[in-house]
PDB file of C-alpha atoms and ligand atoms in Angstrom:
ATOM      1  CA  UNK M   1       0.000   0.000   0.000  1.00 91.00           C
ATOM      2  CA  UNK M   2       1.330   3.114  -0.904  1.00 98.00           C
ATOM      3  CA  UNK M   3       2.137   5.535   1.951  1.00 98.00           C
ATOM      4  CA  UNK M   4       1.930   9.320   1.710  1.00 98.00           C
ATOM      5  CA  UNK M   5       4.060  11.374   4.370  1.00 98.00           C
ATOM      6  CA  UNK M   6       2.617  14.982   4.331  1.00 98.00           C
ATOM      7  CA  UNK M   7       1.772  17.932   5.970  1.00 98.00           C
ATOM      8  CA  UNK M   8      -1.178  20.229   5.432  1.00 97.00           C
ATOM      9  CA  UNK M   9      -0.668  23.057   3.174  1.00 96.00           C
ATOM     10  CA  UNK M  10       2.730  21.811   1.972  1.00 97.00           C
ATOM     11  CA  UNK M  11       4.278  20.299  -1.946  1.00 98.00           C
ATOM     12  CA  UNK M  12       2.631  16.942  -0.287  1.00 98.00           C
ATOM     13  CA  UNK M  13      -0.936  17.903  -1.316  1.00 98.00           C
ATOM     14  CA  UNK M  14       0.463  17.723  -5.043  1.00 98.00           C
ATOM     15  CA  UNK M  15       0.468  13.937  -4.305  1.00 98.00           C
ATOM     16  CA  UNK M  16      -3.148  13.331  -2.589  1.00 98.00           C
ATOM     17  CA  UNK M  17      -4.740  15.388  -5.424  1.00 98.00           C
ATOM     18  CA  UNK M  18      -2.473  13.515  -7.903  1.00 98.00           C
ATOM     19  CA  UNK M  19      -4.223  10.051  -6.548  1.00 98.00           C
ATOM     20  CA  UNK M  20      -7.467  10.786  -6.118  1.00 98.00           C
ATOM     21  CA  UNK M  21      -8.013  12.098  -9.967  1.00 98.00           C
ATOM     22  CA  UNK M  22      -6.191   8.742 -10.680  1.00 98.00           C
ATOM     23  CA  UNK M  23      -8.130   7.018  -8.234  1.00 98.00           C
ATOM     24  CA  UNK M  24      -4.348   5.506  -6.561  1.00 98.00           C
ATOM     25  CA  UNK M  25      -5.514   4.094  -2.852  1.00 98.00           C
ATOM     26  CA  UNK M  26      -3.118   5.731  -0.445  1.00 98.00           C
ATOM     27  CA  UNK M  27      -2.592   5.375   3.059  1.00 98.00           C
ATOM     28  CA  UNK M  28      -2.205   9.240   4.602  1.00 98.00           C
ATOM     29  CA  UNK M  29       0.591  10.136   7.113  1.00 98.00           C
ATOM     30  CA  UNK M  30      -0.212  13.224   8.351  1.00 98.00           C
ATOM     31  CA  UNK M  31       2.897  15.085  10.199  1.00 98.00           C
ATOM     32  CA  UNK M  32       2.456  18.445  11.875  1.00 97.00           C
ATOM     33  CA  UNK M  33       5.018  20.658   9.620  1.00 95.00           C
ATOM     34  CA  UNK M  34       6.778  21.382  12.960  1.00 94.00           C
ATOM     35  CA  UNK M  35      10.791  19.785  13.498  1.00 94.00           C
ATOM     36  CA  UNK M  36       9.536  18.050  16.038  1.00 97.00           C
ATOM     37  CA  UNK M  37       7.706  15.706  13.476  1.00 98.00           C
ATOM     38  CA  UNK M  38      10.094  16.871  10.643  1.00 97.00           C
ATOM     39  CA  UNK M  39      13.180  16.402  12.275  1.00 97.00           C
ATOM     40  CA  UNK M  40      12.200  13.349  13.901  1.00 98.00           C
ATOM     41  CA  UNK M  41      14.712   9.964  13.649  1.00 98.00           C
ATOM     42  CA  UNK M  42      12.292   8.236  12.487  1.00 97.00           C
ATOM     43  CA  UNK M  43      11.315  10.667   9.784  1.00 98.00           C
ATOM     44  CA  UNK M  44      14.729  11.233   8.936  1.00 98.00           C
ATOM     45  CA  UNK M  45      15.391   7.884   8.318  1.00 97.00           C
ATOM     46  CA  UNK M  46      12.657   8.250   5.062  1.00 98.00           C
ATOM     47  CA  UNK M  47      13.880  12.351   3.930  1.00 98.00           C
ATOM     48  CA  UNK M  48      17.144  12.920   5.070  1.00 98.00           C
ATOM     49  CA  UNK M  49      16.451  16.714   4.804  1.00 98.00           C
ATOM     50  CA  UNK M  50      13.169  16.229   6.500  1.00 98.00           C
ATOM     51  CA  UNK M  51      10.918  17.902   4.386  1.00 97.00           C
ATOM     52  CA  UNK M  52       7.968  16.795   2.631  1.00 98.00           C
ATOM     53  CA  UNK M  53       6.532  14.655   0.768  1.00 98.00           C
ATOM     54  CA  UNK M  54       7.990  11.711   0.866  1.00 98.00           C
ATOM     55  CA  UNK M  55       5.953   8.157  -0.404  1.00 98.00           C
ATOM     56  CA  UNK M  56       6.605   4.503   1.012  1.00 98.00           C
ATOM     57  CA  UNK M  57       5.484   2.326  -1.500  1.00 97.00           C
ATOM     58  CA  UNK M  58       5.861  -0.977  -0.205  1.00 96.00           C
ATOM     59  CA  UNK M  59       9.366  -0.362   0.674  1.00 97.00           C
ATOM     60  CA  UNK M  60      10.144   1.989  -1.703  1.00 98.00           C
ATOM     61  CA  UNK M  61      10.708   5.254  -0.315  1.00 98.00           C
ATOM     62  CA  UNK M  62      10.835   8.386  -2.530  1.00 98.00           C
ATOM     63  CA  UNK M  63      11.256  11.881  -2.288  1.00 98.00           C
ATOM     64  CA  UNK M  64      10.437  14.810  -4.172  1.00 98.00           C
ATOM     65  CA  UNK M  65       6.901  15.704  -5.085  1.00 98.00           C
ATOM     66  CA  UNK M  66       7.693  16.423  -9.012  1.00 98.00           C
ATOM     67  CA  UNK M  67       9.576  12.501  -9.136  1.00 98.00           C
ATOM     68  CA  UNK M  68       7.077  10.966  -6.882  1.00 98.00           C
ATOM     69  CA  UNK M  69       4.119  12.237  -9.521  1.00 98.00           C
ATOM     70  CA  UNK M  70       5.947  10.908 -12.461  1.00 98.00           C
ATOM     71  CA  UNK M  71       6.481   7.974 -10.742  1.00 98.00           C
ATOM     72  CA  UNK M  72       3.239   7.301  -9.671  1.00 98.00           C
ATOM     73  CA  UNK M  73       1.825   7.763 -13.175  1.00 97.00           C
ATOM     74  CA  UNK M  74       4.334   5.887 -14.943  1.00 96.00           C
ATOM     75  CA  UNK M  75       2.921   3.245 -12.502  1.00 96.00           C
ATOM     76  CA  UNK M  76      -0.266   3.976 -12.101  1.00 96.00           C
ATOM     77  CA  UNK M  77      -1.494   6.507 -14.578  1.00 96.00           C
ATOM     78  CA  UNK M  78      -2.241   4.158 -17.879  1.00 97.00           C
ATOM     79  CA  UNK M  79      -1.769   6.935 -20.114  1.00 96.00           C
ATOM     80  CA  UNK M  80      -3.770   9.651 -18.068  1.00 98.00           C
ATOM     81  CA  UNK M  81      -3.004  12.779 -17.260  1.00 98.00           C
ATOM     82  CA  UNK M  82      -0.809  13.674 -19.473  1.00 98.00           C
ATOM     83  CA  UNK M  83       0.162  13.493 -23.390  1.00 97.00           C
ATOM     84  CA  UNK M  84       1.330  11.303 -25.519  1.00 96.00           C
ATOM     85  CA  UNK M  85       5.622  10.628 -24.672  1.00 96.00           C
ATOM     86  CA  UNK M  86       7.423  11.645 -27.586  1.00 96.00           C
ATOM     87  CA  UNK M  87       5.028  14.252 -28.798  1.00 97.00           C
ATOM     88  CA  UNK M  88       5.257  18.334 -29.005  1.00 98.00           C
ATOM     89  CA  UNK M  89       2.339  18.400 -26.823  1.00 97.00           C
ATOM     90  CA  UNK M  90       4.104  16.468 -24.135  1.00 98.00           C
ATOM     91  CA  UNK M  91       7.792  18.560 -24.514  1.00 98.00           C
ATOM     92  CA  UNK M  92       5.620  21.517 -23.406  1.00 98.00           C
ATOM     93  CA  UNK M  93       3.774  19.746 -20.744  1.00 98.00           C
ATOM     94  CA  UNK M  94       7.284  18.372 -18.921  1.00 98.00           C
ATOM     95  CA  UNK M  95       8.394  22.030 -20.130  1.00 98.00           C
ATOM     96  CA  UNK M  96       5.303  23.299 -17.027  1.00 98.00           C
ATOM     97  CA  UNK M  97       5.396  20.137 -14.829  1.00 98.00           C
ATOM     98  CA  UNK M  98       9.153  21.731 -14.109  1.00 98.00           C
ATOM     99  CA  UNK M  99       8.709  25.070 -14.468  1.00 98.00           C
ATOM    100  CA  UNK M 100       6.344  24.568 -11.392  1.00 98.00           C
ATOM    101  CA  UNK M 101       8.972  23.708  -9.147  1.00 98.00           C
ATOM    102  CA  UNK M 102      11.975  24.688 -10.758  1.00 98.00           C
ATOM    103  CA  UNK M 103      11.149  27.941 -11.294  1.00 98.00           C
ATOM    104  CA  UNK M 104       8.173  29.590 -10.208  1.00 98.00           C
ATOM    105  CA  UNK M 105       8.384  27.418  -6.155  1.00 98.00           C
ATOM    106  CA  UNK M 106      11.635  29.250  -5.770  1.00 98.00           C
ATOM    107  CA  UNK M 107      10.492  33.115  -5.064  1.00 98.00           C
ATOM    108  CA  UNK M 108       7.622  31.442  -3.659  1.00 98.00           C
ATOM    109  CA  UNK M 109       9.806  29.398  -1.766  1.00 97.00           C
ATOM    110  CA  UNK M 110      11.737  32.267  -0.580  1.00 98.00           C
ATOM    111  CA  UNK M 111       8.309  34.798   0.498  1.00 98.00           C
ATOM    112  CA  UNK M 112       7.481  31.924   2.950  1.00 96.00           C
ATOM    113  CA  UNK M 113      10.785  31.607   4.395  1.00 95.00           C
ATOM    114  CA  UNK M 114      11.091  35.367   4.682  1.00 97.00           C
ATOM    115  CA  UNK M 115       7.830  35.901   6.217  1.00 97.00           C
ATOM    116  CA  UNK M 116       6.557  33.121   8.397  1.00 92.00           C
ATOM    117  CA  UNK M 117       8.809  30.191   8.110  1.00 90.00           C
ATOM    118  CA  UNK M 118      12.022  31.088   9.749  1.00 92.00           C
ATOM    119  CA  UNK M 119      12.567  33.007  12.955  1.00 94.00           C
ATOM    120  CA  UNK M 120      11.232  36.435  12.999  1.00 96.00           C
ATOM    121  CA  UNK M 121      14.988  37.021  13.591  1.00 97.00           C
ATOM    122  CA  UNK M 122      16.521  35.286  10.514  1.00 97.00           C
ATOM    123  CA  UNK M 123      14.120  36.924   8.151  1.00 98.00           C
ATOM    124  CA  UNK M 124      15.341  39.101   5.304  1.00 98.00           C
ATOM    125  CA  UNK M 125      12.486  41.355   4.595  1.00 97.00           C
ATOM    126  CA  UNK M 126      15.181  43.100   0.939  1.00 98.00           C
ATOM    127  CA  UNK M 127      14.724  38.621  -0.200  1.00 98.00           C
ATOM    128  CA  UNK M 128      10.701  38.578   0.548  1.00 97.00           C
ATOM    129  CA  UNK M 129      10.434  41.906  -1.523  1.00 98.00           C
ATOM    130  CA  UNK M 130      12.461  40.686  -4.417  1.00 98.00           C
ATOM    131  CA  UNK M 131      10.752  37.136  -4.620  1.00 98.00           C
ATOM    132  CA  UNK M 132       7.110  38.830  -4.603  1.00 98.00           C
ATOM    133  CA  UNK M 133       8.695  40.923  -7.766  1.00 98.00           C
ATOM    134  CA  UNK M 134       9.767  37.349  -9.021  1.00 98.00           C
ATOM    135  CA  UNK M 135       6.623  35.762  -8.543  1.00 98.00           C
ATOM    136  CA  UNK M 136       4.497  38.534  -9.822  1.00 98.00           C
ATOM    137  CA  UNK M 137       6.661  38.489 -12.557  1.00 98.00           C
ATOM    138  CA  UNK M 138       6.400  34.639 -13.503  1.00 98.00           C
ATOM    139  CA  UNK M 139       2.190  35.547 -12.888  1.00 98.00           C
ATOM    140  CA  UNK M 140       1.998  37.757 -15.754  1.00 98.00           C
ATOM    141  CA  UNK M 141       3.980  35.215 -17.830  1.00 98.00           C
ATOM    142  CA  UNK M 142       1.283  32.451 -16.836  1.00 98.00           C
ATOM    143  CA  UNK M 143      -1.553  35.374 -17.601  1.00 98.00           C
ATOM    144  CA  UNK M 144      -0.504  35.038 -21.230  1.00 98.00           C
ATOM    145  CA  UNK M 145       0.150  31.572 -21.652  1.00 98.00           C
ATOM    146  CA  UNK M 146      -3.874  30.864 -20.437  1.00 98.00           C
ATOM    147  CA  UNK M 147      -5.210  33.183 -22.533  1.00 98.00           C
ATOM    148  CA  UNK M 148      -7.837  30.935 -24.126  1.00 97.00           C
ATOM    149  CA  UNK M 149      -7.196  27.652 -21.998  1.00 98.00           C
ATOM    150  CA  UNK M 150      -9.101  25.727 -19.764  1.00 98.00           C
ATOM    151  CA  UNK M 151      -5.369  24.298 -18.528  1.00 98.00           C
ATOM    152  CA  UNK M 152      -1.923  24.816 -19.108  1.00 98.00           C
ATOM    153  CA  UNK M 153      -1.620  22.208 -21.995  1.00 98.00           C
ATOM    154  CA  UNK M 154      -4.852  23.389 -23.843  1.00 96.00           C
ATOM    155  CA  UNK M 155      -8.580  21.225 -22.972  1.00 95.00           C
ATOM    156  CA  UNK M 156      -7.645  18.437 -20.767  1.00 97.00           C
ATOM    157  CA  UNK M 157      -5.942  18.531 -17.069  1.00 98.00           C
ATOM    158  CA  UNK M 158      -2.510  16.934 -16.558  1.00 98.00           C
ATOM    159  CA  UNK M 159      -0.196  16.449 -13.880  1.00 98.00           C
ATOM    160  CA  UNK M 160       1.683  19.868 -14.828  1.00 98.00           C
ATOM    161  CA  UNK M 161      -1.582  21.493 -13.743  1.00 98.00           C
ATOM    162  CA  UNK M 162      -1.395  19.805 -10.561  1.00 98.00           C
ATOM    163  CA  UNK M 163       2.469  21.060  -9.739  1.00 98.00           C
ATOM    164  CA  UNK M 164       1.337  24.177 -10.876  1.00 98.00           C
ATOM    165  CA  UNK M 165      -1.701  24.321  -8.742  1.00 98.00           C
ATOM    166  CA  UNK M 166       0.472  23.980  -5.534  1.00 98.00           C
ATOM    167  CA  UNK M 167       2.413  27.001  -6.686  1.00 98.00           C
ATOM    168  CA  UNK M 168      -1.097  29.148  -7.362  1.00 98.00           C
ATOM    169  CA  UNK M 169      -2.527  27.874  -3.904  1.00 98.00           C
ATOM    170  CA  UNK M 170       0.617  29.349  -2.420  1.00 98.00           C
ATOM    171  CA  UNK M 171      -0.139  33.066  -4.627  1.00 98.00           C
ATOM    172  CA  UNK M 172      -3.770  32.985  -3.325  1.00 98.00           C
ATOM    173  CA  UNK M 173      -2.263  32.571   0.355  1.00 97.00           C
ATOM    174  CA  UNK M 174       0.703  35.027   0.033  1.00 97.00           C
ATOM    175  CA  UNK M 175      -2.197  37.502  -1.484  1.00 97.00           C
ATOM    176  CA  UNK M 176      -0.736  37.968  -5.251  1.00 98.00           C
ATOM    177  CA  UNK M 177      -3.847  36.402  -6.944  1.00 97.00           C
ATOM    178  CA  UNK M 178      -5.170  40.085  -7.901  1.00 96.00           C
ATOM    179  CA  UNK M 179      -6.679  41.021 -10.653  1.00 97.00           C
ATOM    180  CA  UNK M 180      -3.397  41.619 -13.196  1.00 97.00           C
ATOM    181  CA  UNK M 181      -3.766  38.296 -13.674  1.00 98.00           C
ATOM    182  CA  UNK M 182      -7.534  37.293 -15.050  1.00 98.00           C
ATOM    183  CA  UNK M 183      -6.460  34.082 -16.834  1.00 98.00           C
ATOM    184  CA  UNK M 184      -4.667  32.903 -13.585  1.00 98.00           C
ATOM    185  CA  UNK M 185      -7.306  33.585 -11.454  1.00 98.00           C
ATOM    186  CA  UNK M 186     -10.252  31.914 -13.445  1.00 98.00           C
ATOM    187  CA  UNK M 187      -7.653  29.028 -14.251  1.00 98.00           C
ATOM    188  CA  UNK M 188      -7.319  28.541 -10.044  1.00 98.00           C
ATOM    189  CA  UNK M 189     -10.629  28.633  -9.569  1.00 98.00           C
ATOM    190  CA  UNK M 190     -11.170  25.925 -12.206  1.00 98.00           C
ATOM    191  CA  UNK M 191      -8.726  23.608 -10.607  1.00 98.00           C
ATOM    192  CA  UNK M 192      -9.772  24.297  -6.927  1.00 98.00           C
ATOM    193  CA  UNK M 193     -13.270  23.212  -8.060  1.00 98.00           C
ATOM    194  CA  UNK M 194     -12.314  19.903  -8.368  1.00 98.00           C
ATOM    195  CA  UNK M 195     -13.377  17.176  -5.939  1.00 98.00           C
ATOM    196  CA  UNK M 196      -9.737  15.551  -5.809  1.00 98.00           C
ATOM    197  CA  UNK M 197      -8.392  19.402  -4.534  1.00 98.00           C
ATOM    198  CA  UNK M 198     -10.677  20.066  -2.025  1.00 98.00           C
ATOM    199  CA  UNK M 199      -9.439  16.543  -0.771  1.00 98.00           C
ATOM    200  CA  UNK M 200      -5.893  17.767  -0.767  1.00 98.00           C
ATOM    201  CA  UNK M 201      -6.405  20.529   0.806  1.00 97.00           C
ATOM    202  CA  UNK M 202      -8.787  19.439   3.339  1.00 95.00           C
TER     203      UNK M 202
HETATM  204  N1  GSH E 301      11.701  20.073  -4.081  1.00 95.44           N
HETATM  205  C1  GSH E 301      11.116  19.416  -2.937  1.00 95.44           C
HETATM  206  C2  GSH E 301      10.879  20.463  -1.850  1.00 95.44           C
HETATM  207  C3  GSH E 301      10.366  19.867  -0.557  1.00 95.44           C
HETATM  208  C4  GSH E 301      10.105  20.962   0.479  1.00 95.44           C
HETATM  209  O1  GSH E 301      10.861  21.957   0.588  1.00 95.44           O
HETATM  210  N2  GSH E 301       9.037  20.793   1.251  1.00 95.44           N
HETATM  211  C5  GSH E 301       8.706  21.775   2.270  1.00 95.44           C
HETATM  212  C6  GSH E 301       7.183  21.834   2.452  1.00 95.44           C
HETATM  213  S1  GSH E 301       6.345  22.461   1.043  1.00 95.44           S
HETATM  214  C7  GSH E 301       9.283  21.336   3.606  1.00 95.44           C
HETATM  215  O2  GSH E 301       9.097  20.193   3.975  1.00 95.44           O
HETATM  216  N3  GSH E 301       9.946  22.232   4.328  1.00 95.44           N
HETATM  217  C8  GSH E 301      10.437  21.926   5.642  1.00 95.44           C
HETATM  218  C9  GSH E 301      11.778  22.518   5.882  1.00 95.44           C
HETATM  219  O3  GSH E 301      12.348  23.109   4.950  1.00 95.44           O
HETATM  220  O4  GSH E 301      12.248  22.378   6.993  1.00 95.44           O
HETATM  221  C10 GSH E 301       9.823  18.722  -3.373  1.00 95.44           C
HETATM  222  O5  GSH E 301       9.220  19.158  -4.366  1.00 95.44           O
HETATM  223  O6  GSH E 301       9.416  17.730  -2.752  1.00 95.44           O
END
């Protein structure tokens, strides 16, 4: 049975929305995102940095929520959720899928580090400034890419939506959803509609 190690509001609700569109049983291990959970030995022993998500899957442990999804649909995902390998179609999907966390988690990254994360004293507010630039920057980019979409890759949801929905949840919680940005916001909404997102986020 596969195992999911997460914590609310973290990468690890990539994973439980990624299995319940694909309809993957999972077995959820819910850690408070504290380091007394994080930095536990035991949890240690499965994400040497102590971060999540990781996955136990019958022995196989895994980390990193981009390799876990591609994973779990190269096991899992008979062809669904995302295009045909070896096609244009799915160059530019893998092209988002990365870009999600790549690229666009690492201002994002850096606001919650800067603002809540780290001790009030280890904060640089000069990095949180320059990251909501970043982001707001990478927003506008996504703004035009959707013009005309339903998802990133064109009709159909894929996983890429799903890394990139993480990053969007993040915007709408950091407060840079605004209204720059009409294609991103209708595009959120669309995906937080879902049944399997709710359940992530939950
Ligand atoms: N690239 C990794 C990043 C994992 C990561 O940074 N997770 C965050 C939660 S979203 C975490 O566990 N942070 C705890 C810490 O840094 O101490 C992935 O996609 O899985």
């Amino acid at each position: 049975m596969l195992k999911i190690y997460h914590a609310p509001n973290t990468r690890s609700l990539r994973l439980i929305w990624l299995c319940e569109e694909l309809g993957i049983p999972y077995d959820l291990q819910t850690l408070k995102f504290t380091a007394e959970d994080l930095q536990s030995e035991k949890y240690l022993a499965l994400h040497p940095l102590g971060k999540v998500p990781s996955i136990d899957e019958d022995g196989l442990v895994l980390n990193e929520s981009g390799a876990i999804a591609q994973y779990l649909m190269a096991k899992h995902g008979k062809g669904r959720l995302e295009p045909e390998p070896g096609t244009a179609e799915y160059g530019k999907y893998l092209q988002w899928f990365h870009f999600a966390e790549a690229t666009f988690m690492v201002p994002l990254g850096n606001i919650a580090q800067h603002t809540f994360v780290r001790p009030e004293d280890q904060r640089i507010p000069q990095v949180a400034a320059e990251s909501v630039e970043s982001a707001k920057k990478i927003l506008g980019i996504l703004d035009k890419e959707l013009a005309g979409k339903d998802f990133i890759c064109g009709k159909a949801l894929t996983a890429a939506d799903i890394m990139l929905g993480y990053d969007l949840f993040l915007c709408k919680m950091f407060g840079l959803l605004s209204d720059d940005y009409p294609n991103v916001g209708s595009y959120f909404n669309r995906l937080a509609s879902r049944d399997a997102f709710k359940k992530a986020t939950a």
